[in-house]
JSON list of C-alpha atoms in Angstrom, two decimals:
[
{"chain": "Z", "resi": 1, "resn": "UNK", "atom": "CA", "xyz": [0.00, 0.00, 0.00]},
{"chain": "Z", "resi": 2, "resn": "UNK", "atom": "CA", "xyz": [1.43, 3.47, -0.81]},
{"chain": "Z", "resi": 3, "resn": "UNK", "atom": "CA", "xyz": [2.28, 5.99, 1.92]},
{"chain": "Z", "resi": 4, "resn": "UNK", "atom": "CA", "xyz": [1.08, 9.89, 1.68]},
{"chain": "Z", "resi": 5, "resn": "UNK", "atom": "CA", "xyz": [1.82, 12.12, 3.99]},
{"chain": "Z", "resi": 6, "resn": "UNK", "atom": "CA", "xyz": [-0.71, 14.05, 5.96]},
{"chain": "Z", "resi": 7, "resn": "UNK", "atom": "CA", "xyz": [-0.79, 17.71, 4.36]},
{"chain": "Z", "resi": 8, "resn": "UNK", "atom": "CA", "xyz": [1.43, 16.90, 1.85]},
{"chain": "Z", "resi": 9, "resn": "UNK", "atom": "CA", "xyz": [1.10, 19.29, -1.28]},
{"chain": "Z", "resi": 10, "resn": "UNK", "atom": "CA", "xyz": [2.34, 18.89, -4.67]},
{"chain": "Z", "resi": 11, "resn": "UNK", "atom": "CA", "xyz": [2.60, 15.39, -4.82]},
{"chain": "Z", "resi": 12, "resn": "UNK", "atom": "CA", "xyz": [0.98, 13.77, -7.94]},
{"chain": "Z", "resi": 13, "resn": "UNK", "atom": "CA", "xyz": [-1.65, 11.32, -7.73]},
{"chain": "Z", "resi": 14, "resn": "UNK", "atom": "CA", "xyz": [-1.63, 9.21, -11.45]},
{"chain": "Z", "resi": 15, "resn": "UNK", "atom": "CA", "xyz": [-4.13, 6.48, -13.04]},
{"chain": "Z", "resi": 16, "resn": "UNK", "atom": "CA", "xyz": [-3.83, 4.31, -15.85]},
{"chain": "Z", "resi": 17, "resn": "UNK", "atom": "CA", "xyz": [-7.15, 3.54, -17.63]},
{"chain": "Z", "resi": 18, "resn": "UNK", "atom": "CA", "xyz": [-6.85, -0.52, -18.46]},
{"chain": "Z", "resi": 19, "resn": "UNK", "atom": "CA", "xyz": [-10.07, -2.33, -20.14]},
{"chain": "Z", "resi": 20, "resn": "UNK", "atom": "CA", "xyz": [-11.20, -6.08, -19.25]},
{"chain": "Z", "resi": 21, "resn": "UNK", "atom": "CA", "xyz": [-8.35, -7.30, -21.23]},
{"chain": "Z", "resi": 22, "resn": "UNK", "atom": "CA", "xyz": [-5.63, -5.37, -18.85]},
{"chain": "Z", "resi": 23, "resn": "UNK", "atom": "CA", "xyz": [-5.02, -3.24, -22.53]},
{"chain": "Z", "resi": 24, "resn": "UNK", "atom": "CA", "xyz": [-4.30, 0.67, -22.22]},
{"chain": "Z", "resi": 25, "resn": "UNK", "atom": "CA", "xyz": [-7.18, 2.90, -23.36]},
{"chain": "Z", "resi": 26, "resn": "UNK", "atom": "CA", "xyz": [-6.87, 5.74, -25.23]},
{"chain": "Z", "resi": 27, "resn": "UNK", "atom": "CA", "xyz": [-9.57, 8.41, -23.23]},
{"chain": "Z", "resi": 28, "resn": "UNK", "atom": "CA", "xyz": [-8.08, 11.08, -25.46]},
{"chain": "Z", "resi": 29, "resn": "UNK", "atom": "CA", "xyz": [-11.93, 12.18, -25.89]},
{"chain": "Z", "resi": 30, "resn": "UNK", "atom": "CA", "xyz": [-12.50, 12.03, -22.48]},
{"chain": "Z", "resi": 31, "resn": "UNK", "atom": "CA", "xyz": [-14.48, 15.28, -21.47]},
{"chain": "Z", "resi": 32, "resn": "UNK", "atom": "CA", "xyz": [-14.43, 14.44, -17.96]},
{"chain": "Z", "resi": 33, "resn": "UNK", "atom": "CA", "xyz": [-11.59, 13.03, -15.69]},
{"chain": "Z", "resi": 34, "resn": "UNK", "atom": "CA", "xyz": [-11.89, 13.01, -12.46]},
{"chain": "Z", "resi": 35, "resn": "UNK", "atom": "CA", "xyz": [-10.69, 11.44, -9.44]},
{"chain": "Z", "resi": 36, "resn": "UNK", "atom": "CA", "xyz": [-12.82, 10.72, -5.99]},
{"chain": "Z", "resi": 37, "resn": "UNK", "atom": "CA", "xyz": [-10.76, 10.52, -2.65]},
{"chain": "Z", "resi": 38, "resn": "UNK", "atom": "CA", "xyz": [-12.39, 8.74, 0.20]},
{"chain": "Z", "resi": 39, "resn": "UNK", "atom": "CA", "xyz": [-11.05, 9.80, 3.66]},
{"chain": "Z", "resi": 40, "resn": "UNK", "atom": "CA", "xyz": [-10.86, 7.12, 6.51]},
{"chain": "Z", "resi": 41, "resn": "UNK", "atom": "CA", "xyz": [-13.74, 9.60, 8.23]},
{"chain": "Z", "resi": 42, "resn": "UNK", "atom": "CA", "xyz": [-15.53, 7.41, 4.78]},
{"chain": "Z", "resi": 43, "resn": "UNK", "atom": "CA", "xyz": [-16.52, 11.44, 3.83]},
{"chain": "Z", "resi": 44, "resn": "UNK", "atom": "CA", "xyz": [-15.58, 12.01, -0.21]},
{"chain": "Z", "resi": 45, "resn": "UNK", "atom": "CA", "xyz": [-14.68, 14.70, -2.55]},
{"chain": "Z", "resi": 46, "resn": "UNK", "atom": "CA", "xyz": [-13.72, 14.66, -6.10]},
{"chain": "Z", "resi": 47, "resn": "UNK", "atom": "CA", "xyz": [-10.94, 16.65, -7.74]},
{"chain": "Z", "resi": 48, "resn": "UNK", "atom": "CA", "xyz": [-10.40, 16.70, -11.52]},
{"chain": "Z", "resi": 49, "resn": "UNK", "atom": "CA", "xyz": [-7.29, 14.58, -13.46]},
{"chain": "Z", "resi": 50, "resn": "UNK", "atom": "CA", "xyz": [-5.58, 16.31, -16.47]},
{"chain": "Z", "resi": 51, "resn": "UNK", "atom": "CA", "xyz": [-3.91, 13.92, -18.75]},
{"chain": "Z", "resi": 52, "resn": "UNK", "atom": "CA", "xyz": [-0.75, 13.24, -18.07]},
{"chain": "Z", "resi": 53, "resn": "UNK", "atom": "CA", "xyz": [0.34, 13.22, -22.33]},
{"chain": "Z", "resi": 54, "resn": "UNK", "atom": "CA", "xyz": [-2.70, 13.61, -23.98]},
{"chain": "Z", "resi": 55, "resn": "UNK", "atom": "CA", "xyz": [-4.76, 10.39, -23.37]},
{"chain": "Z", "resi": 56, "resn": "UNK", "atom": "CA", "xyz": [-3.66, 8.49, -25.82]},
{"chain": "Z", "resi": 57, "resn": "UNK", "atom": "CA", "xyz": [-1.56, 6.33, -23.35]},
{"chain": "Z", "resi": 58, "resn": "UNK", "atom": "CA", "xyz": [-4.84, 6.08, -21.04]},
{"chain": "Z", "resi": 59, "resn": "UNK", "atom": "CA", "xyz": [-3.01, 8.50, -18.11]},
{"chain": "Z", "resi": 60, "resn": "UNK", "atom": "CA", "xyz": [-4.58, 10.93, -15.98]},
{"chain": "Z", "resi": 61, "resn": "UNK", "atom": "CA", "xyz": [-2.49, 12.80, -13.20]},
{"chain": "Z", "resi": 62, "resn": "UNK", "atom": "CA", "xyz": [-3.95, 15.33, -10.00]},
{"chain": "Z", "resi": 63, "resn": "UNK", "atom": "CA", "xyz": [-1.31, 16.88, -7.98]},
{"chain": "Z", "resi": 64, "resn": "UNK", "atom": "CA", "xyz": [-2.61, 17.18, -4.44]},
{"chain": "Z", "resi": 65, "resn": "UNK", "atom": "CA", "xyz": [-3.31, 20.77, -2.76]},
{"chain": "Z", "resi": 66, "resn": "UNK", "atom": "CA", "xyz": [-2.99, 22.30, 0.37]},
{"chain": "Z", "resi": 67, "resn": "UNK", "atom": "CA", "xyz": [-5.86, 20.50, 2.37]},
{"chain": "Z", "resi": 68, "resn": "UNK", "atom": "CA", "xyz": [-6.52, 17.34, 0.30]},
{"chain": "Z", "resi": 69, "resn": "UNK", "atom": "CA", "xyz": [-5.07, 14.50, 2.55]},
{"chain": "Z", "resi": 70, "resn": "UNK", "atom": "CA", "xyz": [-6.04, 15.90, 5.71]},
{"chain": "Z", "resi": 71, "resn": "UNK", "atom": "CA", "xyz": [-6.45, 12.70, 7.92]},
{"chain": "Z", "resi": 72, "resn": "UNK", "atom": "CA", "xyz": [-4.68, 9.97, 8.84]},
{"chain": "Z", "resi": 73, "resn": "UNK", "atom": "CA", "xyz": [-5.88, 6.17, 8.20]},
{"chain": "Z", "resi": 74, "resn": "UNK", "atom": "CA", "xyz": [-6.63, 4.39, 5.37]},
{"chain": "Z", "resi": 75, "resn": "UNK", "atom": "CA", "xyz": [-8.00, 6.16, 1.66]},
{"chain": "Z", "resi": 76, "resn": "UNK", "atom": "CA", "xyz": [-9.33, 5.04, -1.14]},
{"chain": "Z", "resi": 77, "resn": "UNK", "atom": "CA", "xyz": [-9.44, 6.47, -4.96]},
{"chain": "Z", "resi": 78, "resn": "UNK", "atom": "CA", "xyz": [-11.14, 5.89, -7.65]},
{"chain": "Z", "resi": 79, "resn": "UNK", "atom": "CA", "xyz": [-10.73, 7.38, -11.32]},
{"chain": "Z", "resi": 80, "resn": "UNK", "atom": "CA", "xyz": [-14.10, 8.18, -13.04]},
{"chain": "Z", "resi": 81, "resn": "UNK", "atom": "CA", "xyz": [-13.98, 8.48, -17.28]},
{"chain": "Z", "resi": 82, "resn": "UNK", "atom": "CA", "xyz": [-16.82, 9.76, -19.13]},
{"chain": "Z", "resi": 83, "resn": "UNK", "atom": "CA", "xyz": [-15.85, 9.83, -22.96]},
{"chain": "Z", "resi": 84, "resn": "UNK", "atom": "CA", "xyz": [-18.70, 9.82, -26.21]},
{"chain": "Z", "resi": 85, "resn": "UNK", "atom": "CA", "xyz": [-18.54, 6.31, -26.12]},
{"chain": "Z", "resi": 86, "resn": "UNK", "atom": "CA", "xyz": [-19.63, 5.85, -22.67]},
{"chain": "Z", "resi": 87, "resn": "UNK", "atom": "CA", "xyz": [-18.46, 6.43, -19.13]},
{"chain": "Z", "resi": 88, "resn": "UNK", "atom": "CA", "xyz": [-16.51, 4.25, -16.36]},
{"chain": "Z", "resi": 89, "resn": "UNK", "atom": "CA", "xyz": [-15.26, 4.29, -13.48]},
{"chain": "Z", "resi": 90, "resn": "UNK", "atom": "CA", "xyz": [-11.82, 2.45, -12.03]},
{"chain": "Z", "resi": 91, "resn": "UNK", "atom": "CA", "xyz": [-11.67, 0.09, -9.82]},
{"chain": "Z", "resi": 92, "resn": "UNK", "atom": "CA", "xyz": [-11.14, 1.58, -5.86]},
{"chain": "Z", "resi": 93, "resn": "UNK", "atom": "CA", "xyz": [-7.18, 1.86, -4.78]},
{"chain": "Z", "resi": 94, "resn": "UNK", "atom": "CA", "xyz": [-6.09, 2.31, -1.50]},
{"chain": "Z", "resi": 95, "resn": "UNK", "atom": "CA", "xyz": [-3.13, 4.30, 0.07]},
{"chain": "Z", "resi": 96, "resn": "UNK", "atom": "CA", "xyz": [-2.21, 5.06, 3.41]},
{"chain": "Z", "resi": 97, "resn": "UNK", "atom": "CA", "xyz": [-1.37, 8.93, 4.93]},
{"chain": "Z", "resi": 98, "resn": "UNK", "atom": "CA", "xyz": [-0.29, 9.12, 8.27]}
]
């Protein structure tokens, strides 16, 4: 399980977008990207990915901010993609801040 600091700023949160056959998908027509963060409080908020080099290699990035990881315990993330062909989410990652 990764470790994140409580407070920590600037570090960057990134998500590969896989399909059923664990192959890369190119959400280069994604309209919207974003991420939802679960705190161990089970509260959520949702901040929105950028790609990381355009989509085409199915990467999104979010760089946390001053106040996102404000708890300690256990998190969880999950990556929502809504493109013209449909939308998805990810399946729910965990990380630890403390």
């Amino acid at each position: 399980m990764q470790i994140i600091r409580v407070n920590d700023e600037g570090t960057t949160i990134r998500g590969t977008v896989y399909d059923e056959d664990n192959t890369v998908v190119d959400i280069s027509t994604a309209t919207v990207k974003t991420f939802t963060f679960r705190r161990p409080d089970k509260t959520t908020f949702d901040r929105t990915a950028t790609f990381s080099a355009g989509g085409t290699d199915g990467r999104v990035q979010y760089t946390l901010a001053a106040g996102d990881i404000s708890q300690a315990g256990r998190w969880e993330i999950e990556l929502y993609v809504e493109m013209p062909t449909g939308k998805w989410y990810s399946q729910v990652n965990e990380f630890f801040a403390n």
